XYZ file of C-alpha atoms in Angstrom:
607
model
C 14.505 45.369 -12.251
C 12.141 46.404 -9.450
C 9.150 45.002 -11.348
C 10.898 41.632 -11.806
C 11.903 41.534 -8.129
C 8.249 41.914 -7.147
C 7.004 39.102 -9.403
C 6.337 36.128 -7.091
C 7.916 33.432 -9.313
C 10.576 35.452 -11.125
C 14.238 34.453 -10.852
C 15.158 37.518 -8.832
C 11.987 37.321 -6.744
C 12.661 33.711 -5.700
C 16.341 34.417 -5.003
C 15.291 37.378 -2.857
C 13.066 35.115 -0.730
C 15.780 32.459 -0.336
C 18.385 35.084 0.614
C 16.034 36.686 3.140
C 15.470 33.306 4.800
C 19.198 32.498 4.807
C 18.765 29.386 2.660
C 21.281 30.419 -0.015
C 24.390 32.570 -0.077
C 24.921 35.626 -2.238
C 27.351 33.555 -4.338
C 24.660 30.921 -4.950
C 22.151 33.609 -5.920
C 24.653 34.994 -8.441
C 25.252 31.466 -9.776
C 21.495 30.917 -10.243
C 21.007 34.152 -12.159
C 24.123 33.536 -14.283
C 23.267 29.954 -15.278
C 19.479 30.178 -15.573
C 19.272 30.735 -19.334
C 21.567 27.821 -20.261
C 19.876 25.488 -17.757
C 16.465 26.512 -19.088
C 17.433 25.460 -22.622
C 18.653 22.038 -21.411
C 15.485 21.453 -19.390
C 13.287 22.455 -22.331
C 15.042 19.890 -24.564
C 14.550 17.189 -21.923
C 10.908 18.191 -21.564
C 10.312 17.769 -25.313
C 11.649 14.187 -25.074
C 9.466 13.413 -22.047
C 6.413 14.808 -23.803
C 7.087 12.539 -26.784
C 7.200 9.471 -24.503
C 4.011 10.430 -22.651
C 0.835 8.441 -23.206
C -1.057 9.533 -26.342
C -3.507 12.322 -25.695
C -1.752 13.623 -22.575
C -0.276 17.036 -23.383
C 0.783 19.220 -20.500
C 1.481 22.948 -20.654
C 4.643 22.874 -18.561
C 6.914 25.854 -18.986
C 10.326 25.628 -17.342
C 10.270 27.858 -14.263
C 12.980 29.222 -11.992
C 11.971 26.512 -9.467
C 12.868 23.824 -12.028
C 16.181 25.562 -12.695
C 17.201 25.813 -9.006
C 16.104 22.210 -8.403
C 18.309 20.967 -11.262
C 21.375 22.828 -9.905
C 21.448 20.608 -6.759
C 22.431 23.486 -4.484
C 23.145 22.756 -0.818
C 21.285 24.797 1.780
C 23.510 27.164 3.762
C 21.242 27.455 6.822
C 21.205 25.018 9.760
C 18.950 22.526 7.948
C 20.889 19.807 6.088
C 19.944 18.841 2.540
C 19.568 20.318 -0.903
C 17.231 22.926 -2.345
C 14.857 20.523 -4.061
C 11.546 21.374 -5.671
C 9.481 20.486 -2.616
C 11.544 22.633 -0.224
C 11.358 25.547 -2.665
C 7.579 25.403 -2.995
C 7.154 24.998 0.782
C 9.308 28.059 1.379
C 7.521 30.151 -1.235
C 4.105 29.071 0.104
C 5.126 30.368 3.556
C 6.300 33.624 2.012
C 3.058 33.965 0.048
C 1.034 33.003 3.165
C -0.758 30.268 1.208
C -1.045 26.746 2.745
C 1.332 24.145 1.308
C -0.095 20.706 0.528
C 1.924 17.588 -0.217
C -0.368 15.610 -2.539
C -0.955 12.116 -1.195
C -2.563 10.045 -3.977
C -3.790 7.505 -1.407
C -6.045 10.129 0.180
C -7.511 11.661 -2.975
C -11.003 10.870 -4.202
C -10.777 9.684 -7.813
C -14.152 11.207 -8.731
C -13.386 14.634 -7.218
C -10.056 14.797 -9.039
C -11.364 13.697 -12.430
C -14.920 15.042 -12.661
C -14.798 18.504 -11.068
C -12.951 20.178 -13.946
C -12.196 18.913 -17.475
C -8.989 17.009 -18.027
C -7.867 19.449 -20.743
C -8.306 22.396 -18.334
C -6.310 20.651 -15.587
C -3.521 19.915 -18.056
C -3.430 23.414 -19.491
C -3.270 25.204 -16.138
C -1.644 22.469 -14.003
C -4.336 22.765 -11.394
C -5.834 19.877 -9.459
C -9.065 19.593 -7.439
C -8.242 17.665 -4.255
C -11.163 18.127 -1.828
C -14.763 19.298 -1.542
C -15.805 20.210 1.995
C -18.515 22.496 3.393
C -19.357 23.860 -0.043
C -15.728 24.748 -0.812
C -13.505 23.225 -3.458
C -9.809 23.059 -2.628
C -7.465 23.073 -5.610
C -3.716 22.488 -5.673
C -1.610 24.705 -7.909
C 2.018 25.708 -8.277
C 0.953 29.284 -9.056
C -1.697 30.624 -6.639
C -1.588 34.045 -8.333
C -3.341 32.855 -11.480
C -6.638 34.420 -10.389
C -8.220 34.223 -13.830
C -8.024 30.429 -13.733
C -9.384 30.326 -10.162
C -12.332 32.518 -11.217
C -13.055 30.201 -14.165
C -13.160 27.184 -11.844
C -15.509 28.973 -9.423
C -17.821 29.897 -12.264
C -17.901 26.407 -13.800
C -17.993 24.334 -10.607
C -20.353 26.629 -8.652
C -18.099 26.156 -5.608
C -16.145 28.684 -3.620
C -12.500 27.843 -4.417
C -9.663 27.704 -1.897
C -6.102 27.330 -3.172
C -3.149 25.452 -1.730
C 0.375 25.307 -3.126
C 1.786 21.973 -4.291
C 4.907 21.117 -6.215
C 4.549 21.071 -9.985
C 5.920 17.512 -10.188
C 3.275 16.221 -7.771
C 0.509 17.905 -9.750
C 1.751 16.545 -13.092
C 2.203 13.045 -11.678
C -1.289 13.023 -10.182
C -2.865 14.325 -13.393
C -1.086 11.562 -15.295
C -2.140 8.871 -12.853
C -5.675 9.869 -12.023
C -6.905 11.167 -15.355
C -5.101 8.367 -17.167
C -6.485 5.610 -14.938
C -9.975 7.123 -14.910
C -9.898 7.365 -18.688
C -8.872 3.726 -19.088
C -11.537 2.482 -16.667
C -14.252 4.700 -18.149
C -13.382 3.553 -21.666
C -13.473 -0.094 -20.611
C -16.792 0.432 -18.856
C -18.177 2.149 -21.955
C -17.181 -0.808 -24.137
C -19.023 -3.135 -21.792
C -22.129 -0.982 -22.185
C -21.864 -0.725 -25.986
C -24.263 -2.671 -28.246
C -23.206 -6.209 -29.016
C -24.151 -6.241 -32.703
C -22.779 -3.917 -35.349
C -24.939 -4.652 -38.432
C -22.462 -2.854 -40.652
C -19.673 -5.309 -39.843
C -20.489 -9.007 -39.756
C -16.947 -9.995 -38.733
C -17.138 -7.759 -35.694
C -20.470 -9.331 -34.800
C -18.943 -12.809 -34.902
C -15.938 -11.883 -32.747
C -17.791 -10.031 -29.969
C -17.744 -11.511 -26.482
C -20.629 -11.750 -24.033
C -21.906 -8.644 -22.330
C -20.206 -9.384 -19.036
C -16.742 -10.020 -20.457
C -14.162 -7.722 -21.980
C -11.060 -9.201 -23.651
C -8.045 -9.231 -21.354
C -5.993 -7.649 -24.172
C -8.363 -4.680 -24.497
C -6.057 -1.654 -24.622
C -7.909 0.242 -21.877
C -7.657 -2.692 -19.475
C -3.989 -3.232 -20.408
C -3.238 0.430 -19.639
C -5.209 0.382 -16.381
C -3.440 -2.754 -15.082
C -0.029 -1.369 -16.105
C -0.841 1.860 -14.313
C -1.802 -0.043 -11.158
C 1.529 -1.893 -11.130
C 3.529 1.313 -11.655
C 1.559 3.130 -8.993
C 2.015 0.351 -6.405
C 5.765 0.181 -7.060
C 6.097 3.992 -6.821
C 4.252 3.939 -3.485
C 6.596 1.154 -2.224
C 3.641 -1.138 -1.602
C 4.339 -4.745 -0.628
C 0.936 -6.094 -1.735
C -1.927 -5.205 -4.079
C -5.423 -6.446 -3.162
C -8.297 -6.440 -5.695
C -11.461 -7.387 -3.815
C -14.852 -7.872 -5.514
C -17.888 -6.584 -3.581
C -21.578 -6.670 -4.450
C -21.670 -3.338 -6.332
C -17.991 -2.571 -7.050
C -14.409 -3.763 -6.627
C -11.991 -2.282 -4.117
C -8.266 -1.903 -4.815
C -6.047 -1.660 -1.739
C -2.277 -1.335 -1.279
C -0.327 -2.534 1.746
C 2.295 0.090 2.621
C 4.541 -0.361 5.667
C 2.312 -3.220 6.768
C -0.954 -1.243 6.656
C -3.647 -1.498 3.942
C -4.857 1.678 2.179
C -7.858 1.831 -0.166
C -6.738 3.538 -3.390
C -9.455 2.835 -6.004
C -13.016 1.659 -6.328
C -13.638 0.028 -9.701
C -17.003 -0.474 -11.432
C -18.026 -4.109 -10.864
C -18.386 -4.781 -14.611
C -14.678 -3.990 -15.116
C -13.547 -6.422 -12.411
C -13.733 -9.526 -14.594
C -11.651 -7.915 -17.348
C -9.095 -6.784 -14.739
C -8.836 -10.291 -13.334
C -8.585 -11.816 -16.828
C -5.707 -9.475 -17.708
C -3.813 -10.437 -14.544
C -4.484 -14.148 -15.213
C -3.151 -13.705 -18.729
C 0.020 -11.987 -17.506
C 0.654 -14.590 -14.790
C -0.065 -17.575 -17.075
C -3.039 -18.864 -15.118
C -5.929 -20.884 -16.514
C -8.233 -18.195 -17.925
C -11.298 -20.441 -17.835
C -10.858 -21.652 -14.235
C -12.961 -19.567 -11.853
C -13.816 -22.060 -9.118
C -10.421 -23.101 -7.784
C -7.529 -21.094 -6.276
C -4.613 -20.421 -8.617
C -1.075 -19.076 -8.231
C 1.144 -17.369 -10.764
C 3.856 -14.758 -11.146
C 4.561 -11.707 -13.293
C 7.934 -10.149 -14.063
C 8.248 -6.410 -14.659
C 10.918 -3.767 -14.167
C 11.559 -0.632 -12.140
C 14.207 1.635 -13.577
C 16.024 -1.257 -15.228
C 15.784 -3.533 -12.156
C 13.646 -6.663 -12.480
C 10.729 -6.934 -10.074
C 8.647 -10.070 -9.607
C 4.976 -9.971 -8.678
C 3.601 -13.119 -7.046
C -0.094 -13.551 -7.837
C -2.692 -15.442 -5.784
C -6.238 -15.823 -7.132
C -9.029 -17.251 -4.973
C -12.838 -17.377 -5.451
C -14.872 -15.423 -2.867
C -18.565 -14.569 -2.524
C -18.708 -11.910 -5.271
C -16.065 -13.145 -7.723
C -12.343 -13.815 -7.755
C -10.144 -11.955 -5.297
C -6.570 -11.179 -6.367
C -3.617 -10.572 -4.056
C -0.290 -9.670 -5.645
C 2.917 -9.651 -3.582
C 5.544 -7.295 -5.019
C 8.989 -8.840 -4.677
C 11.388 -5.910 -4.946
C 15.079 -6.969 -4.968
C 15.994 -3.712 -3.218
C 13.922 -4.931 -0.250
C 14.577 -8.690 -0.384
C 18.353 -8.420 -0.792
C 19.769 -6.039 1.788
C 22.900 -5.562 3.825
C 22.355 -7.814 6.868
C 23.913 -5.260 9.194
C 21.276 -2.685 8.194
C 18.180 -4.794 8.893
C 17.909 -3.603 12.505
C 20.149 -5.983 14.492
C 21.885 -4.798 17.634
C 25.667 -5.398 17.373
C 25.510 -8.359 19.829
C 22.557 -9.989 18.060
C 24.195 -9.501 14.668
C 27.352 -11.286 15.841
C 25.349 -14.137 17.394
C 23.267 -14.657 14.270
C 26.333 -14.567 12.033
C 28.045 -17.200 14.191
C 25.382 -19.868 13.806
C 24.647 -19.239 10.097
C 28.387 -19.433 9.363
C 28.768 -22.961 10.757
C 29.690 -25.661 8.217
C 26.643 -27.798 9.034
C 23.496 -27.849 11.165
C 20.031 -26.294 11.093
C 19.427 -22.557 11.594
C 15.790 -21.456 11.906
C 14.132 -18.067 11.356
C 10.746 -17.767 13.091
C 7.830 -15.375 12.955
C 4.337 -14.921 11.498
C 3.567 -14.067 7.865
C 4.819 -10.588 6.986
C 7.501 -10.459 9.673
C 10.384 -10.182 7.189
C 11.632 -13.798 7.262
C 12.147 -13.940 3.472
C 14.196 -10.731 3.507
C 16.361 -12.093 6.317
C 16.954 -15.437 4.581
C 17.671 -13.971 1.137
C 19.987 -11.326 2.608
C 21.760 -14.049 4.637
C 22.209 -16.258 1.571
C 23.608 -13.397 -0.457
C 25.978 -12.609 2.410
C 27.138 -16.255 2.494
C 27.306 -16.676 -1.279
C 30.741 -17.029 -2.839
C 32.011 -18.773 -5.991
C 33.297 -21.606 -3.740
C 29.875 -22.398 -2.242
C 26.901 -24.209 -3.825
C 23.620 -22.819 -2.497
C 20.369 -24.625 -3.309
C 16.898 -23.438 -2.249
C 13.496 -25.144 -2.224
C 10.665 -22.604 -2.151
C 6.884 -22.532 -2.440
C 6.836 -20.421 -4.508
C 10.224 -18.930 -5.456
C 10.092 -15.409 -4.005
C 12.808 -13.801 -6.127
C 15.095 -15.255 -8.781
C 18.794 -14.865 -8.020
C 21.446 -16.274 -10.340
C 23.824 -17.003 -7.461
C 21.433 -19.629 -6.059
C 20.048 -22.850 -7.545
C 16.351 -22.330 -6.851
C 13.757 -25.097 -7.019
C 10.008 -24.401 -6.966
C 7.668 -26.787 -5.151
C 5.151 -28.275 -7.616
C 2.827 -30.629 -5.769
C 0.929 -31.479 -8.976
C 3.998 -33.311 -10.346
C 5.234 -34.660 -7.018
C 7.876 -31.998 -6.307
C 7.356 -31.272 -2.593
C 9.654 -29.987 0.130
C 10.195 -33.497 1.438
C 10.551 -35.331 -1.893
C 12.979 -32.880 -3.497
C 15.294 -32.817 -0.459
C 16.310 -36.416 -1.153
C 17.370 -35.409 -4.678
C 19.122 -32.210 -3.580
C 21.658 -34.165 -1.555
C 22.903 -35.697 -4.816
C 23.514 -32.179 -6.184
C 26.505 -31.617 -3.862
C 25.119 -28.554 -2.017
C 26.960 -26.711 0.756
C 23.964 -24.685 1.951
C 20.305 -25.656 1.578
C 17.480 -23.199 2.168
C 14.026 -24.695 2.724
C 11.217 -22.179 2.386
C 9.241 -23.599 5.309
C 9.529 -26.615 7.613
C 5.839 -27.430 7.612
C 5.599 -31.216 8.234
C 7.481 -34.171 9.743
C 8.754 -35.519 6.430
C 10.318 -32.171 5.488
C 11.817 -31.799 8.962
C 13.267 -35.337 8.862
C 14.900 -34.740 5.487
C 16.300 -31.418 6.716
C 17.762 -33.233 9.730
C 19.329 -35.858 7.459
C 20.856 -33.102 5.318
C 22.330 -31.463 8.419
C 23.643 -34.799 9.720
C 25.468 -35.418 6.438
C 27.424 -32.167 6.649
C 25.197 -29.458 5.139
C 24.055 -26.127 6.537
C 20.242 -25.947 6.364
C 18.357 -22.644 6.694
C 14.583 -22.692 7.070
C 11.581 -20.941 8.601
C 8.964 -21.896 11.170
C 5.717 -20.124 12.044
C 6.138 -19.617 15.792
C 5.670 -16.606 18.039
C 9.222 -16.502 19.376
C 12.578 -18.276 19.180
C 12.223 -20.752 22.108
C 8.845 -21.952 20.767
C 10.645 -23.370 17.700
C 12.056 -26.191 19.818
C 8.622 -27.318 21.013
C 7.274 -26.875 17.474
C 9.860 -29.315 16.102
C 8.933 -31.797 18.841
C 5.238 -31.370 17.992
C 6.011 -32.142 14.330
C 7.434 -35.469 15.531
C 11.177 -34.875 15.232
C 12.943 -36.993 17.915
C 14.629 -34.880 20.560
C 18.036 -36.565 20.022
C 17.997 -35.486 16.340
C 17.162 -31.896 17.317
C 20.043 -32.000 19.797
C 22.394 -33.305 17.107
C 21.558 -30.792 14.361
C 20.082 -27.499 15.632
C 22.620 -24.645 15.770
C 20.469 -21.605 16.479
C 17.057 -19.961 16.230
C 16.033 -16.396 15.493
C 12.586 -14.887 16.048
C 11.704 -11.605 14.353
C 9.087 -8.917 13.732
C 8.889 -5.633 11.783
C 8.311 -2.265 13.483
C 7.262 0.892 11.691
C 9.855 3.662 12.063
C 9.058 7.223 13.065
C 9.117 9.586 10.089
C 12.432 11.519 10.279
C 10.809 14.654 8.815
C 8.216 15.169 11.550
C 9.751 13.463 14.604
C 9.200 15.242 17.922
C 10.145 14.403 21.530
C 7.706 14.092 24.436
C 7.718 12.614 27.930
C 5.767 9.855 29.659
C 6.013 8.598 33.217
C 7.810 5.270 33.623
C 4.974 3.926 35.798
C 2.455 4.614 33.047
C 4.599 2.684 30.567
C 5.038 -0.196 33.033
C 1.265 -0.430 33.441
C 1.142 -1.157 29.693
C 3.842 -3.828 29.996
C 6.801 -1.704 28.841
C 9.480 -2.023 31.538
C 12.136 0.660 31.151
C 14.224 0.055 34.282
C 13.782 3.776 34.948
C 11.834 6.023 37.304
C 10.076 9.285 36.656
C 9.633 10.876 33.216
C 10.995 9.022 30.180
C 11.885 10.862 26.978
C 10.177 9.258 23.971
C 9.536 10.248 20.363
C 6.634 10.286 17.917
C 5.818 11.544 14.454
C 3.521 14.563 14.267
C 2.419 13.546 10.782
C 3.575 15.324 7.661
C 3.248 15.231 3.884
C 6.108 12.781 3.444
C 4.580 10.138 5.737
C 0.947 10.721 4.670
C 0.294 12.143 8.143
C 0.760 8.719 9.739
C 3.910 9.681 11.652
C 5.674 6.567 10.304
C 7.891 5.947 7.306
C 9.662 2.677 6.579
C 10.175 -0.356 8.812
C 12.973 -1.946 10.802
C 13.426 -5.421 12.249
C 13.496 -6.533 15.864
C 15.140 -9.851 16.618
C 15.421 -12.523 19.300
C 18.574 -14.642 18.908
C 18.802 -18.018 20.627
C 22.089 -19.872 20.058
C 21.506 -23.578 20.695
C 23.913 -23.962 23.620
C 24.738 -27.045 25.649
C 22.341 -26.123 28.462
C 19.439 -25.608 26.024
C 20.404 -28.876 24.300
C 20.106 -30.777 27.603
C 16.644 -29.271 28.194
C 15.381 -30.479 24.779
C 13.441 -33.551 25.873
C 10.134 -34.959 24.656
C 8.171 -33.183 27.419
C 10.363 -30.097 27.707
C 9.323 -27.023 29.686
C 9.106 -24.056 27.306
C 9.168 -21.548 30.163
C 12.356 -23.093 31.535
C 14.007 -22.974 28.092
C 13.051 -19.337 27.704
C 14.414 -18.495 31.155
C 17.691 -20.349 30.482
C 18.081 -18.562 27.147
C 17.648 -15.181 28.828
C 20.175 -16.130 31.500
C 22.625 -16.843 28.681
C 22.113 -13.419 27.139
C 19.107 -13.750 24.806
C 17.380 -10.375 24.434
C 13.647 -10.812 23.780
C 11.700 -9.235 20.941
C 9.992 -6.798 23.286
C 13.248 -5.823 24.992
C 14.832 -5.079 21.611
C 11.694 -3.152 20.619
C 12.006 -1.074 23.817
C 15.629 -0.292 22.899
C 14.428 1.075 19.563
C 11.715 2.990 21.403
C 14.257 4.686 23.684
C 16.564 5.365 20.712
C 13.780 7.323 19.020
C 13.272 4.851 16.163
C 9.656 3.899 16.917
C 6.705 4.662 19.213
C 5.361 2.872 22.278
C 2.087 2.245 20.401
C 3.995 0.405 17.687
C 5.928 -1.674 20.253
C 2.663 -2.745 21.875
C 0.985 -3.456 18.516
C 3.773 -5.681 17.226
C 4.676 -7.555 20.430
C 1.310 -7.755 22.217
C 0.820 -11.525 21.672
C 4.187 -12.349 23.238
C 3.471 -11.114 26.760
């Protein structure tokens, strides 16, 4: 028994550590030891199934450990920290006990070449060990078992580097091996095919069917696998966009996560064309067209939920650049009350989008969350008694509760032309993707005048600017007065990571010098993220909305004239209770939801 207690990853050894740190009770320790054999058998059966579904050629030596067993039991911690004893917490705790650094593997910060070329793939799979960094002549490897010194010695001997070890969770290591070695293998195989001789004299049919040296078929299995991997990876990372950008010598793949772009891969230039062709094929674009911009869409799934990927292809200096917007229904369709509204703003917004007729506008730049707000609003308003019709360019996300129409300029289906037909379809609510010209605005006004509620977007900096924007489009002021019910401006702020949040103080005068007026004196308590594994050391995780609600009241209506004073409208709106975007951002700052740097970044152009 003593020998087993002293083994670092034995059942009794791990329980001893957790008991010493007060993370489990004696009853939980007894439960773990009693159930471990039965749980192990179940996990081994599940593992056999997972191995069978794994990509061909990827075999991982993955014995069920006591960490896997405790993780599967979903035990609650009994110390002051809320949450369950999951795999990550267990490895973090054991790493502290072993006095070995713990490392949360962030795929976005790993070098593909270091991971895949430092040690053989078969060795990484066999020992579940992953090279993650080379610095100052030292190779850092991540492992779930830092006591496997024989393996560490083998790596030092083969790589000629001094090896430092860090502890990472087994799941992270397996996932990264799958992703990196799999993707590298697909790209390398595709690149090899491009370098292979064109003529095989032993097979005349093959000779006839070969493509030119700079093209690889879009249905080549390696390219298919690589593109599929990229989609899965982007969805797992909760990216909103995928960028594939051709450069002179290579192609760069970047993901936009929480509004910020991260470089994740650098592809050989000769593979770029095959990558683009595969995406064109999936999105039903013209494969031969390389000189004009094209748009398309791809439908895939995430755990049984359909996800749409909107594809934009445009020619640039070194080839065709691809941008793919990932339309995740979990993001587009949300509970309105959880988008970030203050209670007062939520009630105001609900009042003017619940009116039987009129025009309600949502304003903000690209990427400010307007689509999420509109889709969530429509779903909130949708009932079997209401007919909702949308006109979009393009349709962001298919929803069976709405009648969605895609703008197709090539066949004469535009925002303005289709609105005349929609009125014959007996709609109750009409959503127009964007009010971009006078004809569209006039038709929207006519729809509102004839008893329909019209929701639409405008690209303006704030809510009051929407009134002057409509006047600039050429809409007569008396029609605006007759139809407009309310305007909302919005932005998205990154939220402080809840796992590494920490308080600090700044002087109110210092904040006021930056334009952040707190109505306070002396030190102000603020919050920031220190940076941790879960937020990729950025200090931020997730985003929340800030809003500026302007109900179209009688006083604002009287100020809507052809040469109206925007400053006066803004002042009147504030007198009537409108809280500006920056003021709402400051509320979130003081509540500990975001940082002052983020408030300044998002609202700088407004003040």
